[in-house]
Amino acid sequence: NIRSTLELNSSRDDPPVVDAAIVSHIFWPHLQRDSMRHHKKIQSKLDQFCKEYEKLKNPRRLVWMQQLGTVEMEVEAYETDADGNVVSYVKDVTCTPAHATLLANFEDKSQWALEDLSDEVAMSEEMVRKRMGFWVNQRVVQVNRSGEDLIYSLVSASYVNSNDHSFIDHNDDDEQELAVSLGAHEEEEMKVYESYIVGMLSNLGQLPLQRIHTMLKTFVSGSEHNYDKTPNQLAVFLQQLCKEDKLEVAPDGMYKLLKKSAN
């Protein structure tokens, strides 16, 4: 086990933080590899995991799908309490690797212009702007305009206490675009979910609803198609696939590919 090996070789001050689900291109649908350059701290952890994998599985190598997966982080945010005082607090946030690497760059510089941040992470300015909207919404980062440029910086108590409305304007644009995007791609997304489900059942044989739900959250999150369904919504979709004679479900709730008898 790679994580167990890393735990044995690490110190208490630097525990392993990376875990991975390893998939084969034989059983899984084509996964789009988005362009992105991780922050050096994140990349060093990924490289460490790769080295241990190569020792145990030589000559196999890992190819990271950088846009997939989730990152659990502790971040500092600000809010106004019931008495009108601005207070800071630490909260847990789950986000994509792209969101994590964007925020990590604020450890090096407290302020970034959109163009500079785009160059630093090797993502398009439009993609950076949309993803930074997540941190603006979380009240971790603030955004202001300087002429035609967008300037991002970590939220301060004075910013929360001001009447600056750039936070609202920036986030509203992202939410409207996201709503339009989801509506236009809903049917395509369901086809993508189907390809993932067929792939995992081809690889693993049979799986319960909750395991399928968890794996879809892991592999689809961060890609161009978002997985935001509840287990109940997924159950309805799986039942539809059963009606289409693509899947079958056993009395114990295990789903598997329907084996069609040869004529």
PDB file of C-alpha atoms in Angstrom:
ATOM      1  CA  ASN A   1       0.000   0.000   0.000  1.00  0.00           C
ATOM      2  CA  ILE A   2       1.568   3.251  -1.182  1.00  0.00           C
ATOM      3  CA  ARG A   3      -0.010   5.477   1.483  1.00  0.00           C
ATOM      4  CA  SER A   4       1.100   3.112   4.276  1.00  0.00           C
ATOM      5  CA  THR A   5       4.655   3.244   2.940  1.00  0.00           C
ATOM      6  CA  LEU A   6       4.586   7.031   2.852  1.00  0.00           C
ATOM      7  CA  GLU A   7       3.256   7.146   6.417  1.00  0.00           C
ATOM      8  CA  LEU A   8       6.134   4.955   7.623  1.00  0.00           C
ATOM      9  CA  ASN A   9       8.737   7.137   5.913  1.00  0.00           C
ATOM     10  CA  SER A  10       7.270  10.528   6.863  1.00  0.00           C
ATOM     11  CA  SER A  11       7.615  12.656   9.972  1.00  0.00           C
ATOM     12  CA  ARG A  12       4.798  13.855  12.198  1.00  0.00           C
ATOM     13  CA  ASP A  13       5.307  17.382  10.892  1.00  0.00           C
ATOM     14  CA  ASP A  14       5.012  16.289   7.252  1.00  0.00           C
ATOM     15  CA  PRO A  15       2.404  13.498   6.959  1.00  0.00           C
ATOM     16  CA  PRO A  16       1.316  12.187   3.529  1.00  0.00           C
ATOM     17  CA  VAL A  17      -1.647  14.066   2.109  1.00  0.00           C
ATOM     18  CA  VAL A  18      -2.132  12.369  -1.268  1.00  0.00           C
ATOM     19  CA  ASP A  19      -4.233   9.311  -2.002  1.00  0.00           C
ATOM     20  CA  ALA A  20      -5.246   8.128  -5.443  1.00  0.00           C
ATOM     21  CA  ALA A  21      -7.703   5.940  -7.283  1.00  0.00           C
ATOM     22  CA  ILE A  22      -5.801   4.292 -10.127  1.00  0.00           C
ATOM     23  CA  VAL A  23      -7.822   3.582 -13.258  1.00  0.00           C
ATOM     24  CA  SER A  24      -6.976   1.797 -16.485  1.00  0.00           C
ATOM     25  CA  HIS A  25      -7.570   3.397 -19.871  1.00  0.00           C
ATOM     26  CA  ILE A  26      -8.822  -0.018 -21.033  1.00  0.00           C
ATOM     27  CA  PHE A  27     -11.983   0.103 -18.912  1.00  0.00           C
ATOM     28  CA  TRP A  28     -12.641   3.808 -18.558  1.00  0.00           C
ATOM     29  CA  PRO A  29     -13.939   6.377 -21.044  1.00  0.00           C
ATOM     30  CA  HIS A  30     -11.570   8.944 -22.466  1.00  0.00           C
ATOM     31  CA  LEU A  31     -10.733  11.508 -19.785  1.00  0.00           C
ATOM     32  CA  GLN A  32      -9.957  14.988 -21.022  1.00  0.00           C
ATOM     33  CA  ARG A  33      -6.617  16.273 -19.702  1.00  0.00           C
ATOM     34  CA  ASP A  34      -6.953  19.976 -19.011  1.00  0.00           C
ATOM     35  CA  SER A  35      -3.873  22.154 -19.042  1.00  0.00           C
ATOM     36  CA  MET A  36      -2.781  23.199 -15.543  1.00  0.00           C
ATOM     37  CA  ARG A  37       0.458  23.706 -13.595  1.00  0.00           C
ATOM     38  CA  HIS A  38       0.238  22.831  -9.910  1.00  0.00           C
ATOM     39  CA  HIS A  39       1.717  24.981  -7.180  1.00  0.00           C
ATOM     40  CA  LYS A  40       5.163  23.669  -6.238  1.00  0.00           C
ATOM     41  CA  LYS A  41       4.016  22.468  -2.793  1.00  0.00           C
ATOM     42  CA  ILE A  42       1.186  20.425  -4.296  1.00  0.00           C
ATOM     43  CA  GLN A  43       3.363  19.096  -7.125  1.00  0.00           C
ATOM     44  CA  SER A  44       6.032  17.904  -4.670  1.00  0.00           C
ATOM     45  CA  LYS A  45       3.419  15.781  -2.854  1.00  0.00           C
ATOM     46  CA  LEU A  46       2.230  14.280  -6.143  1.00  0.00           C
ATOM     47  CA  ASP A  47       5.816  13.538  -7.197  1.00  0.00           C
ATOM     48  CA  GLN A  48       6.466  11.820  -3.865  1.00  0.00           C
ATOM     49  CA  PHE A  49       3.440   9.562  -4.385  1.00  0.00           C
ATOM     50  CA  CYS A  50       4.553   8.760  -7.953  1.00  0.00           C
ATOM     51  CA  LYS A  51       8.029   7.721  -6.803  1.00  0.00           C
ATOM     52  CA  GLU A  52       6.633   5.256  -4.274  1.00  0.00           C
ATOM     53  CA  TYR A  53       4.227   3.852  -6.876  1.00  0.00           C
ATOM     54  CA  GLU A  54       7.070   3.327  -9.345  1.00  0.00           C
ATOM     55  CA  LYS A  55       9.101   1.475  -6.701  1.00  0.00           C
ATOM     56  CA  LEU A  56       6.227  -0.900  -5.946  1.00  0.00           C
ATOM     57  CA  LYS A  57       4.832  -1.296  -9.484  1.00  0.00           C
ATOM     58  CA  ASN A  58       7.897  -0.947 -11.723  1.00  0.00           C
ATOM     59  CA  PRO A  59       7.810  -0.531 -14.742  1.00  0.00           C
ATOM     60  CA  ARG A  60       4.324   1.011 -14.452  1.00  0.00           C
ATOM     61  CA  ARG A  61       4.013   4.776 -14.234  1.00  0.00           C
ATOM     62  CA  LEU A  62       1.284   7.136 -13.051  1.00  0.00           C
ATOM     63  CA  VAL A  63      -0.155   9.833 -15.297  1.00  0.00           C
ATOM     64  CA  TRP A  64      -2.097  12.331 -13.200  1.00  0.00           C
ATOM     65  CA  MET A  65      -5.461  13.592 -14.459  1.00  0.00           C
ATOM     66  CA  GLN A  66      -4.840  16.977 -12.894  1.00  0.00           C
ATOM     67  CA  GLN A  67      -8.385  18.291 -13.155  1.00  0.00           C
ATOM     68  CA  LEU A  68      -9.964  15.279 -11.390  1.00  0.00           C
ATOM     69  CA  GLY A  69     -10.328  14.506  -7.705  1.00  0.00           C
ATOM     70  CA  THR A  70     -10.983  16.522  -4.575  1.00  0.00           C
ATOM     71  CA  VAL A  71      -8.848  18.422  -2.083  1.00  0.00           C
ATOM     72  CA  GLU A  72      -9.765  19.004   1.558  1.00  0.00           C
ATOM     73  CA  MET A  73      -8.411  22.289   2.905  1.00  0.00           C
ATOM     74  CA  GLU A  74      -8.575  24.500   5.972  1.00  0.00           C
ATOM     75  CA  VAL A  75      -8.955  28.162   5.014  1.00  0.00           C
ATOM     76  CA  GLU A  76      -9.332  31.419   6.889  1.00  0.00           C
ATOM     77  CA  ALA A  77     -12.410  33.485   6.128  1.00  0.00           C
ATOM     78  CA  TYR A  78     -14.161  36.561   7.562  1.00  0.00           C
ATOM     79  CA  GLU A  79     -17.757  37.319   8.429  1.00  0.00           C
ATOM     80  CA  THR A  80     -19.780  39.831  10.432  1.00  0.00           C
ATOM     81  CA  ASP A  81     -21.240  38.480  13.688  1.00  0.00           C
ATOM     82  CA  ALA A  82     -24.601  39.346  15.283  1.00  0.00           C
ATOM     83  CA  ASP A  83     -23.090  42.389  16.983  1.00  0.00           C
ATOM     84  CA  GLY A  84     -21.752  43.782  13.715  1.00  0.00           C
ATOM     85  CA  ASN A  85     -18.130  42.889  14.481  1.00  0.00           C
ATOM     86  CA  VAL A  86     -15.884  41.436  11.782  1.00  0.00           C
ATOM     87  CA  VAL A  87     -14.387  38.126  12.955  1.00  0.00           C
ATOM     88  CA  SER A  88     -12.072  35.638  11.293  1.00  0.00           C
ATOM     89  CA  TYR A  89     -12.552  31.883  11.491  1.00  0.00           C
ATOM     90  CA  VAL A  90     -11.089  28.712  10.009  1.00  0.00           C
ATOM     91  CA  LYS A  91     -13.367  26.437   8.020  1.00  0.00           C
ATOM     92  CA  ASP A  92     -13.009  23.166   6.123  1.00  0.00           C
ATOM     93  CA  VAL A  93     -13.525  23.370   2.365  1.00  0.00           C
ATOM     94  CA  THR A  94     -13.632  20.617  -0.241  1.00  0.00           C
ATOM     95  CA  CYS A  95     -12.622  21.747  -3.718  1.00  0.00           C
ATOM     96  CA  THR A  96     -11.005  20.598  -6.949  1.00  0.00           C
ATOM     97  CA  PRO A  97      -7.203  20.453  -7.477  1.00  0.00           C
ATOM     98  CA  ALA A  98      -7.467  23.516  -9.721  1.00  0.00           C
ATOM     99  CA  HIS A  99      -9.123  25.547  -6.958  1.00  0.00           C
ATOM    100  CA  ALA A 100      -6.495  24.348  -4.465  1.00  0.00           C
ATOM    101  CA  THR A 101      -3.519  25.262  -6.621  1.00  0.00           C
ATOM    102  CA  LEU A 102      -4.956  28.717  -7.367  1.00  0.00           C
ATOM    103  CA  LEU A 103      -5.324  29.494  -3.667  1.00  0.00           C
ATOM    104  CA  ALA A 104      -1.905  28.022  -2.828  1.00  0.00           C
ATOM    105  CA  ASN A 105      -0.273  30.713  -4.957  1.00  0.00           C
ATOM    106  CA  PHE A 106      -1.436  33.337  -2.454  1.00  0.00           C
ATOM    107  CA  GLU A 107       1.118  31.887  -0.018  1.00  0.00           C
ATOM    108  CA  ASP A 108       3.798  33.306  -2.335  1.00  0.00           C
ATOM    109  CA  LYS A 109       2.141  36.630  -3.170  1.00  0.00           C
ATOM    110  CA  SER A 110      -0.730  38.321  -1.359  1.00  0.00           C
ATOM    111  CA  GLN A 111      -2.067  39.885  -4.552  1.00  0.00           C
ATOM    112  CA  TRP A 112      -2.388  38.608  -8.115  1.00  0.00           C
ATOM    113  CA  ALA A 113      -3.586  40.188 -11.339  1.00  0.00           C
ATOM    114  CA  LEU A 114      -5.776  37.839 -13.381  1.00  0.00           C
ATOM    115  CA  GLU A 115      -3.269  37.737 -16.255  1.00  0.00           C
ATOM    116  CA  ASP A 116      -0.330  36.947 -13.946  1.00  0.00           C
ATOM    117  CA  LEU A 117      -2.230  34.228 -12.082  1.00  0.00           C
ATOM    118  CA  SER A 118      -3.294  32.698 -15.406  1.00  0.00           C
ATOM    119  CA  ASP A 119       0.345  32.537 -16.541  1.00  0.00           C
ATOM    120  CA  GLU A 120       1.456  31.083 -13.190  1.00  0.00           C
ATOM    121  CA  VAL A 121      -0.969  28.125 -13.267  1.00  0.00           C
ATOM    122  CA  ALA A 122      -1.000  27.687 -17.081  1.00  0.00           C
ATOM    123  CA  MET A 123      -4.789  28.038 -17.329  1.00  0.00           C
ATOM    124  CA  SER A 124      -6.798  30.392 -19.508  1.00  0.00           C
ATOM    125  CA  GLU A 125      -7.843  33.696 -17.970  1.00  0.00           C
ATOM    126  CA  GLU A 126     -11.512  32.779 -18.404  1.00  0.00           C
ATOM    127  CA  MET A 127     -11.035  29.490 -16.536  1.00  0.00           C
ATOM    128  CA  VAL A 128      -9.088  31.190 -13.743  1.00  0.00           C
ATOM    129  CA  ARG A 129     -11.773  33.879 -13.405  1.00  0.00           C
ATOM    130  CA  LYS A 130     -14.547  31.298 -13.100  1.00  0.00           C
ATOM    131  CA  ARG A 131     -12.667  29.165 -10.596  1.00  0.00           C
ATOM    132  CA  MET A 132     -11.572  32.136  -8.497  1.00  0.00           C
ATOM    133  CA  GLY A 133     -15.276  32.952  -8.189  1.00  0.00           C
ATOM    134  CA  PHE A 134     -15.472  29.938  -5.866  1.00  0.00           C
ATOM    135  CA  TRP A 135     -12.990  31.509  -3.423  1.00  0.00           C
ATOM    136  CA  VAL A 136     -14.690  34.890  -3.720  1.00  0.00           C
ATOM    137  CA  ASN A 137     -17.975  33.201  -2.839  1.00  0.00           C
ATOM    138  CA  GLN A 138     -16.307  31.528   0.159  1.00  0.00           C
ATOM    139  CA  ARG A 139     -15.129  34.982   1.356  1.00  0.00           C
ATOM    140  CA  VAL A 140     -11.528  33.821   1.290  1.00  0.00           C
ATOM    141  CA  VAL A 141     -10.451  35.997  -1.650  1.00  0.00           C
ATOM    142  CA  GLN A 142     -11.600  39.467  -2.695  1.00  0.00           C
ATOM    143  CA  VAL A 143     -11.576  40.853  -6.231  1.00  0.00           C
ATOM    144  CA  ASN A 144     -11.279  44.450  -7.385  1.00  0.00           C
ATOM    145  CA  ARG A 145     -10.921  46.159 -10.728  1.00  0.00           C
ATOM    146  CA  SER A 146      -7.924  48.232 -11.763  1.00  0.00           C
ATOM    147  CA  GLY A 147      -8.870  49.659 -15.118  1.00  0.00           C
ATOM    148  CA  GLU A 148      -9.591  46.631 -17.291  1.00  0.00           C
ATOM    149  CA  ASP A 149      -7.707  44.243 -14.985  1.00  0.00           C
ATOM    150  CA  LEU A 150      -9.073  42.055 -12.193  1.00  0.00           C
ATOM    151  CA  ILE A 151      -6.940  42.049  -9.043  1.00  0.00           C
ATOM    152  CA  TYR A 152      -7.295  39.220  -6.503  1.00  0.00           C
ATOM    153  CA  SER A 153      -6.109  39.363  -2.895  1.00  0.00           C
ATOM    154  CA  LEU A 154      -6.857  37.579   0.343  1.00  0.00           C
ATOM    155  CA  VAL A 155      -9.871  38.935   2.199  1.00  0.00           C
ATOM    156  CA  SER A 156      -9.119  41.304   5.062  1.00  0.00           C
ATOM    157  CA  ALA A 157     -11.269  42.534   7.948  1.00  0.00           C
ATOM    158  CA  SER A 158     -11.330  46.040   6.465  1.00  0.00           C
ATOM    159  CA  TYR A 159     -12.665  44.667   3.163  1.00  0.00           C
ATOM    160  CA  VAL A 160     -15.548  42.826   4.846  1.00  0.00           C
ATOM    161  CA  ASN A 161     -16.380  45.967   6.806  1.00  0.00           C
ATOM    162  CA  SER A 162     -16.491  48.134   3.670  1.00  0.00           C
ATOM    163  CA  ASN A 163     -19.343  48.715   1.236  1.00  0.00           C
ATOM    164  CA  ASP A 164     -17.401  47.340  -1.748  1.00  0.00           C
ATOM    165  CA  HIS A 165     -19.783  45.399  -4.000  1.00  0.00           C
ATOM    166  CA  SER A 166     -17.205  43.797  -6.293  1.00  0.00           C
ATOM    167  CA  PHE A 167     -17.653  40.522  -4.391  1.00  0.00           C
ATOM    168  CA  ILE A 168     -21.352  40.337  -5.349  1.00  0.00           C
ATOM    169  CA  ASP A 169     -20.891  41.425  -8.961  1.00  0.00           C
ATOM    170  CA  HIS A 170     -18.076  38.974  -9.653  1.00  0.00           C
ATOM    171  CA  ASN A 171     -19.889  35.993  -8.180  1.00  0.00           C
ATOM    172  CA  ASP A 172     -23.251  36.696  -9.811  1.00  0.00           C
ATOM    173  CA  ASP A 173     -21.666  36.576 -13.276  1.00  0.00           C
ATOM    174  CA  ASP A 174     -20.184  33.146 -12.537  1.00  0.00           C
ATOM    175  CA  GLU A 175     -23.445  31.746 -11.186  1.00  0.00           C
ATOM    176  CA  GLN A 176     -25.402  32.904 -14.238  1.00  0.00           C
ATOM    177  CA  GLU A 177     -22.861  31.405 -16.646  1.00  0.00           C
ATOM    178  CA  LEU A 178     -22.757  28.165 -14.674  1.00  0.00           C
ATOM    179  CA  ALA A 179     -26.555  27.855 -14.730  1.00  0.00           C
ATOM    180  CA  VAL A 180     -26.643  28.298 -18.505  1.00  0.00           C
ATOM    181  CA  SER A 181     -23.808  25.818 -18.974  1.00  0.00           C
ATOM    182  CA  LEU A 182     -25.429  23.126 -16.852  1.00  0.00           C
ATOM    183  CA  GLY A 183     -28.729  23.499 -18.655  1.00  0.00           C
ATOM    184  CA  ALA A 184     -27.127  23.211 -22.097  1.00  0.00           C
ATOM    185  CA  HIS A 185     -25.026  20.178 -21.239  1.00  0.00           C
ATOM    186  CA  GLU A 186     -27.399  18.180 -19.023  1.00  0.00           C
ATOM    187  CA  GLU A 187     -28.194  15.543 -21.637  1.00  0.00           C
ATOM    188  CA  GLU A 188     -24.539  15.216 -22.618  1.00  0.00           C
ATOM    189  CA  GLU A 189     -23.568  14.846 -18.954  1.00  0.00           C
ATOM    190  CA  MET A 190     -25.971  11.926 -18.492  1.00  0.00           C
ATOM    191  CA  LYS A 191     -24.255  10.165 -21.379  1.00  0.00           C
ATOM    192  CA  VAL A 192     -20.905  10.833 -19.737  1.00  0.00           C
ATOM    193  CA  TYR A 193     -22.185   9.382 -16.435  1.00  0.00           C
ATOM    194  CA  GLU A 194     -23.354   6.305 -18.324  1.00  0.00           C
ATOM    195  CA  SER A 195     -19.914   5.775 -19.863  1.00  0.00           C
ATOM    196  CA  TYR A 196     -18.270   6.025 -16.432  1.00  0.00           C
ATOM    197  CA  ILE A 197     -20.779   3.598 -14.903  1.00  0.00           C
ATOM    198  CA  VAL A 198     -20.291   1.062 -17.698  1.00  0.00           C
ATOM    199  CA  GLY A 199     -16.529   1.435 -17.318  1.00  0.00           C
ATOM    200  CA  MET A 200     -16.485   0.845 -13.566  1.00  0.00           C
ATOM    201  CA  LEU A 201     -18.827  -2.151 -13.791  1.00  0.00           C
ATOM    202  CA  SER A 202     -16.722  -3.633 -16.602  1.00  0.00           C
ATOM    203  CA  ASN A 203     -13.694  -3.267 -14.364  1.00  0.00           C
ATOM    204  CA  LEU A 204     -15.132  -4.183 -10.956  1.00  0.00           C
ATOM    205  CA  GLY A 205     -17.993  -6.517 -11.828  1.00  0.00           C
ATOM    206  CA  GLN A 206     -20.795  -5.322  -9.556  1.00  0.00           C
ATOM    207  CA  LEU A 207     -21.240  -2.365  -7.228  1.00  0.00           C
ATOM    208  CA  PRO A 208     -23.896  -0.959  -4.851  1.00  0.00           C
ATOM    209  CA  LEU A 209     -25.509   2.425  -5.418  1.00  0.00           C
ATOM    210  CA  GLN A 210     -23.446   4.282  -2.808  1.00  0.00           C
ATOM    211  CA  ARG A 211     -20.135   3.032  -4.221  1.00  0.00           C
ATOM    212  CA  ILE A 212     -21.123   4.107  -7.729  1.00  0.00           C
ATOM    213  CA  HIS A 213     -22.145   7.512  -6.353  1.00  0.00           C
ATOM    214  CA  THR A 214     -18.817   7.942  -4.548  1.00  0.00           C
ATOM    215  CA  MET A 215     -16.761   6.925  -7.577  1.00  0.00           C
ATOM    216  CA  LEU A 216     -18.642   9.310  -9.868  1.00  0.00           C
ATOM    217  CA  LYS A 217     -17.958  12.161  -7.433  1.00  0.00           C
ATOM    218  CA  THR A 218     -14.262  11.252  -7.481  1.00  0.00           C
ATOM    219  CA  PHE A 219     -13.737  10.833 -11.211  1.00  0.00           C
ATOM    220  CA  VAL A 220     -16.142  13.345 -12.731  1.00  0.00           C
ATOM    221  CA  SER A 221     -15.576  16.261 -10.318  1.00  0.00           C
ATOM    222  CA  GLY A 222     -13.198  18.796 -11.793  1.00  0.00           C
ATOM    223  CA  SER A 223     -13.711  17.690 -15.394  1.00  0.00           C
ATOM    224  CA  GLU A 224     -15.678  19.662 -17.967  1.00  0.00           C
ATOM    225  CA  HIS A 225     -18.776  17.747 -16.806  1.00  0.00           C
ATOM    226  CA  ASN A 226     -19.851  18.297 -13.227  1.00  0.00           C
ATOM    227  CA  TYR A 227     -21.376  15.520 -11.101  1.00  0.00           C
ATOM    228  CA  ASP A 228     -23.790  17.047  -8.608  1.00  0.00           C
ATOM    229  CA  LYS A 229     -26.504  14.387  -8.360  1.00  0.00           C
ATOM    230  CA  THR A 230     -27.870  12.984  -5.115  1.00  0.00           C
ATOM    231  CA  PRO A 231     -27.928   9.209  -4.473  1.00  0.00           C
ATOM    232  CA  ASN A 232     -31.707   9.253  -5.090  1.00  0.00           C
ATOM    233  CA  GLN A 233     -31.248  10.956  -8.479  1.00  0.00           C
ATOM    234  CA  LEU A 234     -28.545   8.449  -9.367  1.00  0.00           C
ATOM    235  CA  ALA A 235     -30.842   5.571  -8.383  1.00  0.00           C
ATOM    236  CA  VAL A 236     -33.470   6.858 -10.840  1.00  0.00           C
ATOM    237  CA  PHE A 237     -30.847   7.052 -13.594  1.00  0.00           C
ATOM    238  CA  LEU A 238     -29.608   3.515 -12.850  1.00  0.00           C
ATOM    239  CA  GLN A 239     -33.167   2.224 -12.992  1.00  0.00           C
ATOM    240  CA  GLN A 240     -33.529   3.858 -16.404  1.00  0.00           C
ATOM    241  CA  LEU A 241     -30.399   2.045 -17.593  1.00  0.00           C
ATOM    242  CA  CYS A 242     -31.926  -1.199 -16.310  1.00  0.00           C
ATOM    243  CA  LYS A 243     -35.098  -0.520 -18.317  1.00  0.00           C
ATOM    244  CA  GLU A 244     -32.924   0.056 -21.382  1.00  0.00           C
ATOM    245  CA  ASP A 245     -31.379  -3.413 -20.824  1.00  0.00           C
ATOM    246  CA  LYS A 246     -27.934  -1.970 -20.194  1.00  0.00           C
ATOM    247  CA  LEU A 247     -27.719  -2.870 -16.486  1.00  0.00           C
ATOM    248  CA  GLU A 248     -29.368  -5.263 -14.083  1.00  0.00           C
ATOM    249  CA  VAL A 249     -29.787  -5.046 -10.328  1.00  0.00           C
ATOM    250  CA  ALA A 250     -29.772  -7.983  -7.937  1.00  0.00           C
ATOM    251  CA  PRO A 251     -32.116  -8.324  -4.923  1.00  0.00           C
ATOM    252  CA  ASP A 252     -29.227  -7.227  -2.670  1.00  0.00           C
ATOM    253  CA  GLY A 253     -28.972  -3.909  -4.559  1.00  0.00           C
ATOM    254  CA  MET A 254     -25.807  -4.728  -6.505  1.00  0.00           C
ATOM    255  CA  TYR A 255     -25.699  -3.320 -10.034  1.00  0.00           C
ATOM    256  CA  LYS A 256     -23.873  -5.051 -12.893  1.00  0.00           C
ATOM    257  CA  LEU A 257     -23.813  -5.025 -16.688  1.00  0.00           C
ATOM    258  CA  LEU A 258     -26.612  -7.002 -18.273  1.00  0.00           C
ATOM    259  CA  LYS A 259     -25.267 -10.073 -19.976  1.00  0.00           C
ATOM    260  CA  LYS A 260     -27.117 -10.560 -23.228  1.00  0.00           C
ATOM    261  CA  SER A 261     -27.414 -14.128 -24.400  1.00  0.00           C
ATOM    262  CA  ALA A 262     -26.140 -14.880 -27.889  1.00  0.00           C
ATOM    263  CA  ASN A 263     -28.786 -15.764 -30.478  1.00  0.00           C
TER     264      ASN A 263
END
